[in-house]
mmCIF file of C-alpha atoms in Angstrom:
data_model
loop_
_atom_site.group_PDB
_atom_site.id
_atom_site.type_symbol
_atom_site.label_atom_id
_atom_site.label_comp_id
_atom_site.label_asym_id
_atom_site.label_seq_id
_atom_site.Cartn_x
_atom_site.Cartn_y
_atom_site.Cartn_z
ATOM 1 C CA MET X 4 0.000 0.000 0.000
ATOM 2 C CA THR X 5 3.048 2.241 -0.136
ATOM 3 C CA VAL X 6 2.486 5.390 -2.229
ATOM 4 C CA THR X 7 5.414 5.794 -4.621
ATOM 5 C CA TYR X 8 6.018 9.072 -6.447
ATOM 6 C CA SER X 9 9.804 9.049 -6.992
ATOM 7 C CA SER X 10 9.516 9.186 -10.788
ATOM 8 C CA LYS X 11 7.402 12.344 -10.550
ATOM 9 C CA VAL X 12 10.156 14.248 -8.737
ATOM 10 C CA ALA X 13 13.187 12.795 -10.521
ATOM 11 C CA ASN X 14 13.985 16.212 -12.007
ATOM 12 C CA ALA X 15 13.661 19.620 -10.391
ATOM 13 C CA THR X 16 11.250 21.377 -12.729
ATOM 14 C CA PHE X 17 8.850 24.284 -12.455
ATOM 15 C CA PHE X 18 6.056 23.335 -10.025
ATOM 16 C CA SER X 19 7.341 19.747 -9.747
ATOM 17 C CA PHE X 20 6.337 19.396 -6.076
ATOM 18 C CA HIS X 21 3.095 21.257 -6.640
ATOM 19 C CA ARG X 22 1.798 18.480 -8.886
ATOM 20 C CA LEU X 23 1.932 16.167 -5.878
ATOM 21 C CA LEU X 24 -0.569 18.355 -4.057
ATOM 22 C CA LEU X 25 -3.338 17.132 -6.344
ATOM 23 C CA ARG X 26 -3.030 13.493 -5.240
ATOM 24 C CA TRP X 27 -5.580 11.912 -2.917
ATOM 25 C CA ARG X 28 -4.232 8.462 -2.004
ATOM 26 C CA GLY X 29 -1.760 8.798 0.825
ATOM 27 C CA SER X 30 -2.326 12.561 1.018
ATOM 28 C CA ILE X 31 -2.766 14.770 4.055
ATOM 29 C CA TYR X 32 -6.240 15.672 2.800
ATOM 30 C CA LYS X 33 -7.382 12.061 3.102
ATOM 31 C CA LEU X 34 -5.978 11.825 6.622
ATOM 32 C CA LEU X 35 -7.223 15.163 7.937
ATOM 33 C CA TYR X 36 -10.437 16.117 6.201
ATOM 34 C CA ARG X 37 -12.728 14.807 8.965
ATOM 35 C CA GLU X 38 -10.995 16.744 11.734
ATOM 36 C CA PHE X 39 -10.719 19.802 9.500
ATOM 37 C CA VAL X 40 -14.450 19.808 8.692
ATOM 38 C CA LEU X 41 -15.280 19.372 12.378
ATOM 39 C CA PHE X 42 -13.050 22.296 13.361
ATOM 40 C CA VAL X 43 -14.631 24.561 10.713
ATOM 41 C CA LEU X 44 -18.150 23.605 11.833
ATOM 42 C CA LEU X 45 -17.423 24.279 15.501
ATOM 43 C CA TYR X 46 -15.795 27.615 14.672
ATOM 44 C CA THR X 47 -18.773 28.599 12.502
ATOM 45 C CA VAL X 48 -21.286 27.670 15.189
ATOM 46 C CA LEU X 49 -19.464 29.750 17.826
ATOM 47 C CA SER X 50 -19.206 32.663 15.417
ATOM 48 C CA LEU X 51 -22.929 32.562 14.634
ATOM 49 C CA VAL X 52 -23.825 32.309 18.317
ATOM 50 C CA TYR X 53 -21.638 35.308 19.115
ATOM 51 C CA ARG X 54 -23.043 37.417 16.293
ATOM 52 C CA LEU X 55 -26.733 36.455 16.337
ATOM 53 C CA VAL X 56 -27.697 34.877 19.657
ATOM 54 C CA LEU X 57 -25.833 36.606 22.490
ATOM 55 C CA SER X 58 -27.014 39.834 24.042
ATOM 56 C CA ASP X 59 -24.726 42.863 24.307
ATOM 57 C CA ASP X 60 -23.661 42.015 27.867
ATOM 58 C CA GLN X 61 -23.039 38.435 26.896
ATOM 59 C CA LYS X 62 -21.016 39.594 23.885
ATOM 60 C CA ARG X 63 -18.766 41.707 26.137
ATOM 61 C CA LEU X 64 -18.177 38.686 28.362
ATOM 62 C CA PHE X 65 -17.472 36.445 25.359
ATOM 63 C CA GLU X 66 -15.027 39.029 23.997
ATOM 64 C CA LYS X 67 -13.080 39.030 27.249
ATOM 65 C CA LEU X 68 -13.005 35.235 27.209
ATOM 66 C CA SER X 69 -11.848 35.249 23.578
ATOM 67 C CA MET X 70 -8.939 37.619 24.247
ATOM 68 C CA TYR X 71 -7.976 35.579 27.321
ATOM 69 C CA CYS X 72 -7.877 32.339 25.302
ATOM 70 C CA ASP X 73 -5.951 33.985 22.485
ATOM 71 C CA LYS X 74 -3.350 35.340 24.891
ATOM 72 C CA TYR X 75 -2.613 32.163 26.816
ATOM 73 C CA ALA X 76 -3.030 29.648 23.980
ATOM 74 C CA GLU X 77 0.329 30.750 22.600
ATOM 75 C CA GLN X 78 2.003 29.541 25.794
ATOM 76 C CA ILE X 79 1.295 25.910 24.880
ATOM 77 C CA PRO X 80 4.595 24.624 23.353
ATOM 78 C CA VAL X 81 2.931 22.892 20.416
ATOM 79 C CA THR X 82 5.772 23.361 17.924
ATOM 80 C CA PHE X 83 8.487 22.079 20.252
ATOM 81 C CA VAL X 84 6.590 19.065 21.600
ATOM 82 C CA LEU X 85 5.104 18.064 18.261
ATOM 83 C CA GLY X 86 8.318 18.530 16.276
ATOM 84 C CA PHE X 87 10.372 16.380 18.630
ATOM 85 C CA TYR X 88 7.680 13.696 18.700
ATOM 86 C CA VAL X 89 7.349 13.480 14.905
ATOM 87 C CA THR X 90 11.135 13.269 14.548
ATOM 88 C CA LEU X 91 11.202 10.354 16.978
ATOM 89 C CA VAL X 92 8.367 8.592 15.135
ATOM 90 C CA VAL X 93 9.981 9.040 11.708
ATOM 91 C CA ASN X 94 13.289 7.649 12.989
ATOM 92 C CA ARG X 95 11.495 4.576 14.368
ATOM 93 C CA TRP X 96 9.614 4.157 11.088
ATOM 94 C CA TRP X 97 12.799 4.238 9.023
ATOM 95 C CA ASN X 98 14.668 1.877 11.371
ATOM 96 C CA GLN X 99 11.868 -0.648 11.026
ATOM 97 C CA PHE X 100 12.130 -0.429 7.252
ATOM 98 C CA VAL X 101 15.900 -0.947 7.400
ATOM 99 C CA ASN X 102 15.369 -4.079 9.521
ATOM 100 C CA LEU X 103 12.818 -5.767 7.271
ATOM 101 C CA PRO X 104 13.911 -9.417 6.819
ATOM 102 C CA TRP X 105 15.144 -10.174 3.307
ATOM 103 C CA PRO X 106 16.461 -13.715 2.588
ATOM 104 C CA ASP X 107 18.589 -12.772 -0.409
ATOM 105 C CA ARG X 108 22.025 -13.178 1.183
ATOM 106 C CA LEU X 109 21.007 -16.482 2.741
ATOM 107 C CA MET X 110 19.634 -17.899 -0.488
ATOM 108 C CA PHE X 111 22.869 -16.970 -2.298
ATOM 109 C CA HIS X 112 24.906 -18.882 0.278
ATOM 110 C CA ILE X 113 22.567 -21.880 0.256
ATOM 111 C CA SER X 114 22.472 -22.063 -3.538
ATOM 112 C CA SER X 115 26.262 -21.964 -3.856
ATOM 113 C CA CYS X 116 27.356 -23.961 -0.782
ATOM 114 C CA VAL X 117 24.772 -26.743 -0.403
ATOM 115 C CA GLN X 118 25.789 -29.192 -3.122
ATOM 116 C CA GLY X 119 23.821 -31.866 -4.940
ATOM 117 C CA LYS X 120 21.552 -31.765 -7.965
ATOM 118 C CA ASP X 121 19.779 -34.970 -6.938
ATOM 119 C CA GLU X 122 16.376 -35.035 -5.302
ATOM 120 C CA TYR X 123 17.774 -35.042 -1.763
ATOM 121 C CA GLY X 124 20.009 -32.042 -2.460
ATOM 122 C CA ARG X 125 17.070 -30.175 -3.942
ATOM 123 C CA LEU X 126 14.924 -31.108 -0.930
ATOM 124 C CA LEU X 127 17.670 -29.943 1.419
ATOM 125 C CA ARG X 128 18.025 -26.502 -0.149
ATOM 126 C CA ARG X 129 14.290 -25.906 -0.473
ATOM 127 C CA THR X 130 13.702 -26.925 3.140
ATOM 128 C CA LEU X 131 16.387 -24.554 4.380
ATOM 129 C CA VAL X 132 14.915 -21.528 2.589
ATOM 130 C CA ARG X 133 11.406 -22.576 3.625
ATOM 131 C CA TYR X 134 12.495 -22.414 7.263
ATOM 132 C CA VAL X 135 13.906 -18.946 6.600
ATOM 133 C CA ASN X 136 10.607 -17.740 5.135
ATOM 134 C CA LEU X 137 8.643 -19.420 7.918
ATOM 135 C CA THR X 138 10.647 -17.441 10.480
ATOM 136 C CA SER X 139 9.788 -14.117 8.865
ATOM 137 C CA LEU X 140 6.149 -15.148 8.415
ATOM 138 C CA LEU X 141 5.771 -15.907 12.131
ATOM 139 C CA ILE X 142 7.182 -12.476 12.950
ATOM 140 C CA PHE X 143 4.956 -10.683 10.440
ATOM 141 C CA ARG X 144 1.910 -12.505 11.850
ATOM 142 C CA SER X 145 2.708 -11.070 15.280
ATOM 143 C CA VAL X 146 3.316 -7.450 14.204
ATOM 144 C CA SER X 147 1.207 -6.855 11.075
ATOM 145 C CA THR X 148 -2.574 -6.727 11.098
ATOM 146 C CA ALA X 149 -2.720 -7.321 7.339
ATOM 147 C CA VAL X 150 -0.638 -10.506 7.605
ATOM 148 C CA CYS X 151 -2.584 -11.689 10.657
ATOM 149 C CA LYS X 152 -5.808 -11.369 8.668
ATOM 150 C CA ARG X 153 -4.271 -13.434 5.875
ATOM 151 C CA PHE X 154 -2.842 -16.109 8.202
ATOM 152 C CA PRO X 155 -5.052 -16.023 11.319
ATOM 153 C CA THR X 156 -4.153 -19.566 12.453
ATOM 154 C CA MET X 157 -1.336 -22.061 12.024
ATOM 155 C CA GLU X 158 -3.669 -24.071 9.823
ATOM 156 C CA HIS X 159 -3.539 -21.259 7.265
ATOM 157 C CA VAL X 160 0.262 -21.303 7.466
ATOM 158 C CA VAL X 161 0.247 -25.029 6.672
ATOM 159 C CA GLU X 162 -2.221 -24.558 3.809
ATOM 160 C CA ALA X 163 0.007 -21.853 2.322
ATOM 161 C CA GLY X 164 2.944 -24.285 2.180
ATOM 162 C CA PHE X 165 5.237 -22.633 4.707
ATOM 163 C CA MET X 166 4.959 -25.584 7.099
ATOM 164 C CA THR X 167 4.142 -29.277 6.730
ATOM 165 C CA PRO X 168 1.511 -30.982 8.921
ATOM 166 C CA GLU X 169 4.277 -32.959 10.657
ATOM 167 C CA GLU X 170 6.242 -29.790 11.352
ATOM 168 C CA ARG X 171 3.108 -28.196 12.737
ATOM 169 C CA LYS X 172 2.707 -31.059 15.236
ATOM 170 C CA VAL X 173 6.318 -30.671 16.355
ATOM 171 C CA PHE X 174 5.857 -26.919 16.545
ATOM 172 C CA GLU X 175 2.717 -27.136 18.696
ATOM 173 C CA ASN X 176 4.192 -29.826 20.958
ATOM 174 C CA ILE X 177 6.975 -27.486 22.014
ATOM 175 C CA ARG X 178 5.586 -25.863 25.145
ATOM 176 C CA SER X 179 6.646 -22.264 25.516
ATOM 177 C CA PRO X 180 4.754 -19.195 26.749
ATOM 178 C CA HIS X 181 6.765 -16.996 24.401
ATOM 179 C CA LEU X 182 6.453 -16.281 20.713
ATOM 180 C CA LYS X 183 7.909 -19.315 18.956
ATOM 181 C CA TYR X 184 9.349 -17.648 15.850
ATOM 182 C CA TRP X 185 12.783 -18.987 16.870
ATOM 183 C CA ILE X 186 11.833 -22.647 16.342
ATOM 184 C CA PRO X 187 12.398 -22.586 12.534
ATOM 185 C CA VAL X 188 15.780 -20.972 13.232
ATOM 186 C CA VAL X 189 16.745 -23.989 15.358
ATOM 187 C CA TRP X 190 15.491 -26.339 12.639
ATOM 188 C CA PHE X 191 17.543 -24.442 10.075
ATOM 189 C CA SER X 192 20.730 -24.603 12.167
ATOM 190 C CA ASN X 193 20.374 -28.328 12.868
ATOM 191 C CA LEU X 194 19.622 -29.131 9.239
ATOM 192 C CA ALA X 195 22.628 -27.091 8.059
ATOM 193 C CA SER X 196 24.872 -28.959 10.520
ATOM 194 C CA LYS X 197 23.482 -32.258 9.255
ATOM 195 C CA ALA X 198 24.241 -31.200 5.669
ATOM 196 C CA ARG X 199 27.842 -30.503 6.694
ATOM 197 C CA GLN X 200 28.159 -33.933 8.297
ATOM 198 C CA GLU X 201 26.786 -35.567 5.158
ATOM 199 C CA GLY X 202 29.222 -33.665 2.954
ATOM 200 C CA ARG X 203 26.565 -31.578 1.229
ATOM 201 C CA ILE X 204 28.314 -28.532 2.652
ATOM 202 C CA GLN X 205 31.935 -29.243 1.845
ATOM 203 C CA ASP X 206 33.672 -26.764 4.122
ATOM 204 C CA SER X 207 33.159 -25.627 7.712
ATOM 205 C CA ILE X 208 33.758 -22.033 6.608
ATOM 206 C CA ASP X 209 30.720 -22.284 4.336
ATOM 207 C CA LEU X 210 28.656 -23.639 7.225
ATOM 208 C CA GLN X 211 29.813 -20.781 9.432
ATOM 209 C CA ASN X 212 28.901 -18.213 6.773
ATOM 210 C CA ILE X 213 25.427 -19.706 6.365
ATOM 211 C CA LEU X 214 24.817 -19.711 10.132
ATOM 212 C CA ASN X 215 26.116 -16.129 10.442
ATOM 213 C CA GLU X 216 23.705 -14.970 7.764
ATOM 214 C CA MET X 217 20.874 -16.791 9.509
ATOM 215 C CA ASN X 218 21.773 -15.017 12.742
ATOM 216 C CA LYS X 219 21.568 -11.676 10.942
ATOM 217 C CA PHE X 220 18.198 -12.649 9.555
ATOM 218 C CA ARG X 221 17.006 -13.617 13.041
ATOM 219 C CA THR X 222 18.286 -10.270 14.345
ATOM 220 C CA TRP X 223 16.142 -8.417 11.809
ATOM 221 C CA CYS X 224 13.103 -10.417 12.898
ATOM 222 C CA ALA X 225 13.843 -9.826 16.577
ATOM 223 C CA THR X 226 14.275 -6.103 15.943
ATOM 224 C CA LEU X 227 10.814 -5.851 14.384
ATOM 225 C CA PHE X 228 9.385 -7.774 17.332
ATOM 226 C CA GLY X 229 11.173 -5.402 19.719
ATOM 227 C CA TYR X 230 9.759 -2.305 18.020
ATOM 228 C CA ASP X 231 6.285 -3.835 18.242
ATOM 229 C CA TRP X 232 6.776 -4.714 21.915
ATOM 230 C CA VAL X 233 8.360 -1.473 23.156
ATOM 231 C CA GLY X 234 6.790 1.555 21.533
ATOM 232 C CA ILE X 235 7.092 5.254 22.237
ATOM 233 C CA PRO X 236 6.049 5.785 25.879
ATOM 234 C CA LEU X 237 2.301 6.252 26.083
ATOM 235 C CA VAL X 238 2.677 9.317 28.297
ATOM 236 C CA TYR X 239 4.574 11.144 25.543
ATOM 237 C CA THR X 240 1.920 10.301 22.956
ATOM 238 C CA GLN X 241 -0.770 11.543 25.332
ATOM 239 C CA VAL X 242 1.092 14.786 26.050
ATOM 240 C CA VAL X 243 1.485 15.559 22.350
ATOM 241 C CA THR X 244 -2.134 14.742 21.545
ATOM 242 C CA LEU X 245 -3.458 16.825 24.458
ATOM 243 C CA ALA X 246 -1.169 19.737 23.557
ATOM 244 C CA VAL X 247 -2.416 19.866 19.965
ATOM 245 C CA TYR X 248 -6.128 19.477 20.668
ATOM 246 C CA THR X 249 -6.062 21.791 23.719
ATOM 247 C CA PHE X 250 -4.375 24.466 21.626
ATOM 248 C CA PHE X 251 -7.021 24.318 18.916
ATOM 249 C CA PHE X 252 -9.850 24.136 21.430
ATOM 250 C CA ALA X 253 -8.573 27.441 22.771
ATOM 251 C CA CYS X 254 -8.291 28.740 19.200
ATOM 252 C CA LEU X 255 -11.979 28.049 18.610
ATOM 253 C CA ILE X 256 -12.747 30.839 21.078
ATOM 254 C CA GLY X 257 -9.575 32.914 20.963
ATOM 255 C CA ARG X 258 -9.391 33.312 17.180
ATOM 256 C CA GLN X 259 -12.957 34.619 16.753
ATOM 257 C CA PHE X 260 -13.317 37.950 14.944
ATOM 258 C CA LEU X 261 -14.686 40.403 17.517
ATOM 259 C CA ASP X 262 -16.824 43.492 17.002
ATOM 260 C CA PRO X 263 -14.558 46.172 15.421
ATOM 261 C CA THR X 264 -16.635 48.951 17.043
ATOM 262 C CA GLN X 265 -15.291 47.912 20.453
ATOM 263 C CA ARG X 266 -11.766 48.810 19.249
ATOM 264 C CA TYR X 267 -10.020 45.820 20.791
ATOM 265 C CA PRO X 268 -6.307 45.615 19.876
ATOM 266 C CA GLY X 269 -5.814 43.449 16.799
ATOM 267 C CA HIS X 270 -9.522 43.309 15.981
ATOM 268 C CA ASP X 271 -9.846 46.114 13.478
ATOM 269 C CA LEU X 272 -11.108 43.819 10.701
ATOM 270 C CA ASP X 273 -14.015 41.408 10.646
ATOM 271 C CA LEU X 274 -13.156 38.844 7.956
ATOM 272 C CA TYR X 275 -15.514 36.078 9.115
ATOM 273 C CA VAL X 276 -13.149 33.336 7.817
ATOM 274 C CA PRO X 277 -9.978 32.783 9.930
ATOM 275 C CA ILE X 278 -7.685 31.886 7.053
ATOM 276 C CA PHE X 279 -4.428 31.680 8.981
ATOM 277 C CA THR X 280 -6.026 29.821 11.890
ATOM 278 C CA LEU X 281 -7.286 27.219 9.429
ATOM 279 C CA LEU X 282 -3.814 26.968 7.915
ATOM 280 C CA GLN X 283 -2.335 26.557 11.375
ATOM 281 C CA PHE X 284 -4.786 23.762 12.126
ATOM 282 C CA PHE X 285 -3.979 22.128 8.802
ATOM 283 C CA PHE X 286 -0.222 22.144 9.508
ATOM 284 C CA TYR X 287 -0.215 21.223 13.198
ATOM 285 C CA ALA X 288 -2.987 18.640 13.077
ATOM 286 C CA GLY X 289 -1.506 17.290 9.849
ATOM 287 C CA TRP X 290 1.833 16.957 11.611
ATOM 288 C CA LEU X 291 0.139 14.922 14.321
ATOM 289 C CA LYS X 292 -1.589 12.771 11.687
ATOM 290 C CA VAL X 293 1.780 11.999 10.095
ATOM 291 C CA ALA X 294 3.006 10.654 13.428
ATOM 292 C CA GLU X 295 -0.244 8.729 13.865
ATOM 293 C CA GLN X 296 0.220 7.010 10.511
ATOM 294 C CA LEU X 297 3.938 6.243 10.862
ATOM 295 C CA ILE X 298 4.026 5.126 14.486
ATOM 296 C CA ASN X 299 3.055 1.604 13.380
ATOM 297 C CA PRO X 300 3.994 0.943 9.736
ATOM 298 C CA PHE X 301 2.561 -2.586 9.813
ATOM 299 C CA GLY X 302 -1.070 -1.541 9.752
ATOM 300 C CA GLU X 303 -3.364 -0.943 6.799
ATOM 301 C CA ASP X 304 -2.764 2.748 6.061
ATOM 302 C CA ASP X 305 -1.794 3.975 2.618
ATOM 303 C CA ASP X 306 1.884 4.370 3.517
ATOM 304 C CA ASP X 307 2.295 1.238 5.635
ATOM 305 C CA PHE X 308 4.737 -1.460 4.589
ATOM 306 C CA GLU X 309 3.549 -4.102 2.144
ATOM 307 C CA ALA X 310 4.172 -7.027 4.472
ATOM 308 C CA ASN X 311 2.100 -9.496 2.451
ATOM 309 C CA TRP X 312 3.949 -8.559 -0.725
ATOM 310 C CA ILE X 313 7.274 -9.042 1.076
ATOM 311 C CA ILE X 314 6.210 -12.554 2.145
ATOM 312 C CA ASP X 315 5.175 -13.485 -1.410
ATOM 313 C CA ARG X 316 8.300 -12.040 -2.980
ATOM 314 C CA ASN X 317 10.718 -13.631 -0.514
ATOM 315 C CA LEU X 318 9.230 -17.113 -0.906
ATOM 316 C CA GLN X 319 9.091 -17.019 -4.700
ATOM 317 C CA VAL X 320 12.583 -15.573 -5.188
ATOM 318 C CA SER X 321 14.321 -17.750 -2.601
ATOM 319 C CA LEU X 322 12.849 -21.006 -3.922
ATOM 320 C CA LEU X 323 13.773 -20.021 -7.458
ATOM 321 C CA ALA X 324 17.358 -19.215 -6.437
ATOM 322 C CA VAL X 325 18.066 -22.496 -4.633
ATOM 323 C CA ASP X 326 16.189 -24.840 -6.959
ATOM 324 C CA GLU X 327 15.848 -23.948 -10.633
ATOM 325 C CA MET X 328 18.882 -21.663 -10.644
ATOM 326 C CA HIS X 329 21.169 -23.986 -8.648
ATOM 327 C CA MET X 330 24.265 -24.497 -10.810
ATOM 328 C CA ASN X 331 22.196 -23.540 -13.857
ATOM 329 C CA LEU X 332 24.713 -21.264 -15.542
ATOM 330 C CA PRO X 333 24.628 -19.659 -18.988
ATOM 331 C CA HIS X 334 27.395 -20.623 -21.401
ATOM 332 C CA MET X 335 30.474 -18.437 -20.997
ATOM 333 C CA THR X 336 31.511 -16.396 -24.037
ATOM 334 C CA LYS X 337 33.977 -13.597 -24.647
ATOM 335 C CA ASP X 338 32.540 -10.203 -23.935
ATOM 336 C CA MET X 339 32.425 -7.494 -26.589
ATOM 337 C CA TYR X 340 35.343 -5.659 -24.952
ATOM 338 C CA TRP X 341 37.645 -8.693 -24.967
ATOM 339 C CA ASN X 342 40.454 -6.965 -26.932
ATOM 340 C CA ASP X 343 39.555 -3.416 -26.020
ATOM 341 C CA CYS X 344 41.556 -1.911 -23.166
ATOM 342 C CA ASP X 345 39.340 1.191 -23.126
ATOM 343 C CA ALA X 346 35.820 -0.144 -22.604
ATOM 344 C CA ARG X 347 33.233 2.540 -23.328
ATOM 345 C CA PRO X 348 29.578 1.497 -23.291
ATOM 346 C CA PRO X 349 27.555 3.393 -25.907
ATOM 347 C CA TYR X 350 25.177 6.253 -25.140
ATOM 348 C CA THR X 351 21.831 6.798 -26.769
ATOM 349 C CA LEU X 352 21.080 10.149 -28.329
ATOM 350 C CA ALA X 353 18.861 11.057 -25.386
ATOM 351 C CA ALA X 354 21.686 10.334 -22.930
ATOM 352 C CA ALA X 355 24.515 11.936 -24.926
ATOM 353 C CA ASP X 356 24.729 14.912 -22.559
ATOM 354 C CA TYR X 357 25.622 12.594 -19.679
ATOM 355 C CA CYS X 358 28.932 11.536 -21.257
ATOM 356 C CA ILE X 359 31.361 13.688 -19.286
ATOM 357 C CA PRO X 360 35.142 13.549 -18.718
ATOM 358 C CA SER X 361 36.486 12.020 -15.530
ATOM 359 C CA PHE X 362 36.904 14.231 -12.504
ATOM 360 C CA LEU X 363 40.604 14.480 -11.578
ATOM 361 C CA GLY X 364 40.362 16.698 -8.518
ATOM 362 C CA SER X 365 39.624 20.345 -7.856
ATOM 363 C CA THR X 366 43.344 21.314 -7.844
ATOM 364 C CA THR X 367 44.148 19.854 -11.258
ATOM 365 C CA ASP X 368 44.237 23.182 -13.135
ATOM 366 C CA MET X 369 45.739 25.322 -10.377
ATOM 367 C CA GLY X 370 49.337 25.076 -11.687
ATOM 368 C CA SER X 371 48.538 26.201 -15.216
ATOM 369 C CA THR X 372 46.369 29.062 -13.906
ATOM 370 C CA PHE X 373 49.115 30.525 -11.700
ATOM 371 C CA PHE X 374 51.638 30.033 -14.473
ATOM 372 C CA PHE X 375 49.504 32.018 -16.926
ATOM 373 C CA LEU X 376 49.116 34.904 -14.439
ATOM 374 C CA PHE X 377 52.861 34.968 -13.831
ATOM 375 C CA ILE X 378 53.657 35.129 -17.549
ATOM 376 C CA LEU X 379 51.087 37.882 -18.029
ATOM 377 C CA TRP X 380 52.749 39.920 -15.267
ATOM 378 C CA LEU X 381 56.186 39.501 -16.878
ATOM 379 C CA SER X 382 54.767 40.517 -20.225
ATOM 380 C CA LEU X 383 53.443 43.746 -18.790
ATOM 381 C CA LEU X 384 56.870 44.548 -17.323
ATOM 382 C CA VAL X 385 58.827 43.589 -20.421
ATOM 383 C CA HIS X 386 56.479 44.811 -23.128
ATOM 384 C CA TRP X 387 58.966 44.383 -25.951
ATOM 385 C CA GLU X 388 59.129 40.636 -25.248
ATOM 386 C CA PHE X 389 55.335 40.131 -25.071
ATOM 387 C CA ILE X 390 55.026 38.357 -28.416
ATOM 388 C CA TRP X 391 57.929 36.030 -27.651
ATOM 389 C CA VAL X 392 56.521 35.164 -24.221
ATOM 390 C CA PHE X 393 53.057 34.468 -25.580
ATOM 391 C CA SER X 394 54.471 32.230 -28.314
ATOM 392 C CA PHE X 395 56.617 30.341 -25.833
ATOM 393 C CA LEU X 396 53.615 29.888 -23.527
ATOM 394 C CA CYS X 397 51.522 28.359 -26.297
ATOM 395 C CA PHE X 398 54.428 26.166 -27.396
ATOM 396 C CA SER X 399 54.991 24.855 -23.861
ATOM 397 C CA GLU X 400 51.310 24.029 -23.403
ATOM 398 C CA TRP X 401 51.300 22.181 -26.703
ATOM 399 C CA LEU X 402 54.315 20.062 -25.643
ATOM 400 C CA ASN X 403 52.949 19.589 -22.090
ATOM 401 C CA ILE X 404 56.116 21.097 -20.576
ATOM 402 C CA PRO X 405 55.691 21.372 -16.776
ATOM 403 C CA SER X 406 54.716 24.826 -15.571
ATOM 404 C CA ALA X 407 57.620 25.058 -13.124
ATOM 405 C CA THR X 408 60.193 24.388 -15.889
ATOM 406 C CA VAL X 409 58.770 27.076 -18.174
ATOM 407 C CA THR X 410 58.624 29.587 -15.334
ATOM 408 C CA LEU X 411 62.239 28.960 -14.372
ATOM 409 C CA TYR X 412 63.403 29.310 -17.974
ATOM 410 C CA LEU X 413 61.557 32.584 -18.521
ATOM 411 C CA GLY X 414 62.745 33.984 -15.208
ATOM 412 C CA CYS X 415 66.379 33.297 -16.059
ATOM 413 C CA GLY X 416 66.242 34.317 -19.721
ATOM 414 C CA LEU X 417 64.530 37.701 -19.495
ATOM 415 C CA ASP X 418 66.701 40.829 -19.575
ATOM 416 C CA HIS X 419 65.235 43.489 -17.316
ATOM 417 C CA SER X 420 67.689 46.246 -18.345
ATOM 418 C CA ASP X 421 65.037 48.012 -20.414
ATOM 419 C CA THR X 422 62.272 47.565 -17.880
ATOM 420 C CA LYS X 423 60.510 50.841 -17.147
ATOM 421 C CA ILE X 424 59.261 51.279 -13.600
#
C-alpha cells in the first residue's frame, strides 16, 4: 500500500512538487479532512452564536473570554513538543524499514554452498529456505494486522505451504509461553549442521557463513518484534495529543473575529473566515496525523509497509534461487570488450549529454592558472618581449612542458635592463 512518487520528482522542474498536491491516495487531505471539517463547523457555530444569539452584555463577556484564550493559547509549546515527537516517530519508522527481513544473502549462500543436484540435495536446499521464510512469516503474523488477517491460524500457514503438517505437530508440541518464531531458526541450524556432516556442505567455513547470515536474519526479525513490543512511551503520545487538541480548542474561542466597534487591539477587521487559523490547524494537526500514521507501519494505512507482498516475494525468489537456478549457468563467451583496453559502453542520443570527462580533482588546473598569471605579469613589465613570451607559452602548453620548468626558464632568460618602472 506504499504510495510511490519518486519518478514524478526525478527532475527539479517548475512546479514539480506542486503536482503532488493534487493526489488523494496517501495525502494529508485524506488523513485530515474529517478533523478539519469538524473544526470549521465548531468555529462557525461559535461565530454565529456570538453574532446572532448573544445579548450585548453576553457579547462583552465572550469578547473578554476570547482575548484571554488567544493570549494564553500561545504559551502551549505545540511546535516544540510536536516537532520532537514526529522526529522520533519518523526515525522509528525508518529503522523498522531498514530491519525488514530479506532472505537474499542467505539464499545466495545456500544455492552456492549446499551441493547436490539430486532429489535429496534439492529437498535440502528448499527446506532450508522454507524455514527462513517461515521465520519471517511468524514475525509478520505477530506485528502486522494485514498478515494476521491473511494467516489467522497455524492451519492457514500449513495450507500456504510454509509448514508441513508434521512440522506443525512438532511446533505445537513445544511448550513455551513466548512467541515461537525462533523454532524454525533452530530447525535451520540443525539441518545445516546435518548437511555438513553428510558432505553436502563441503567446508566448515561455508557452514559458518550460512549460520552467520541466519543469525543476521534472526536479528532483523527480533528487531521488528522489539519495536512492536516497546513503543514510544504512552505518556509522551498523550502529552502531544493533548497539547495539539487543547491548543485548537482554545483557538476556537480565541481566534474569533470580535466586534470592530469595540476597538479591541488586533480586531480592526471582521473577515468572518480565519484563514491563517485554518492553515495553522492544517499544519499542526496534519503533523500529528503523520506521526499517527507512521508510528506503526505494519497496519493498513496507505503508507504502511507491504508485508504481504514481502512474504510473497521472498518465498518465490528464494525457492527459485536455490532450486531452478542452482548451478544452472549460462554458457560463458567472450565479452564485446575482450580486446579493447578502453571499454566505453555506448550512449543513446537522449543520454549523450551525460557523457562527461572524468573528474581528476579540484586542484588539477591550479598550476597552469598561476603560471599564466605569472607570464602575463612579466609581459606587462617587459612589453617588448610580449610576443615572444606568448608564443613560448603556447608552445609549452602544446608540448605539455611542466609549468615550473617554463617559469624557471623565462625567469632566467629575461633581460630586465630596459624595464621601465
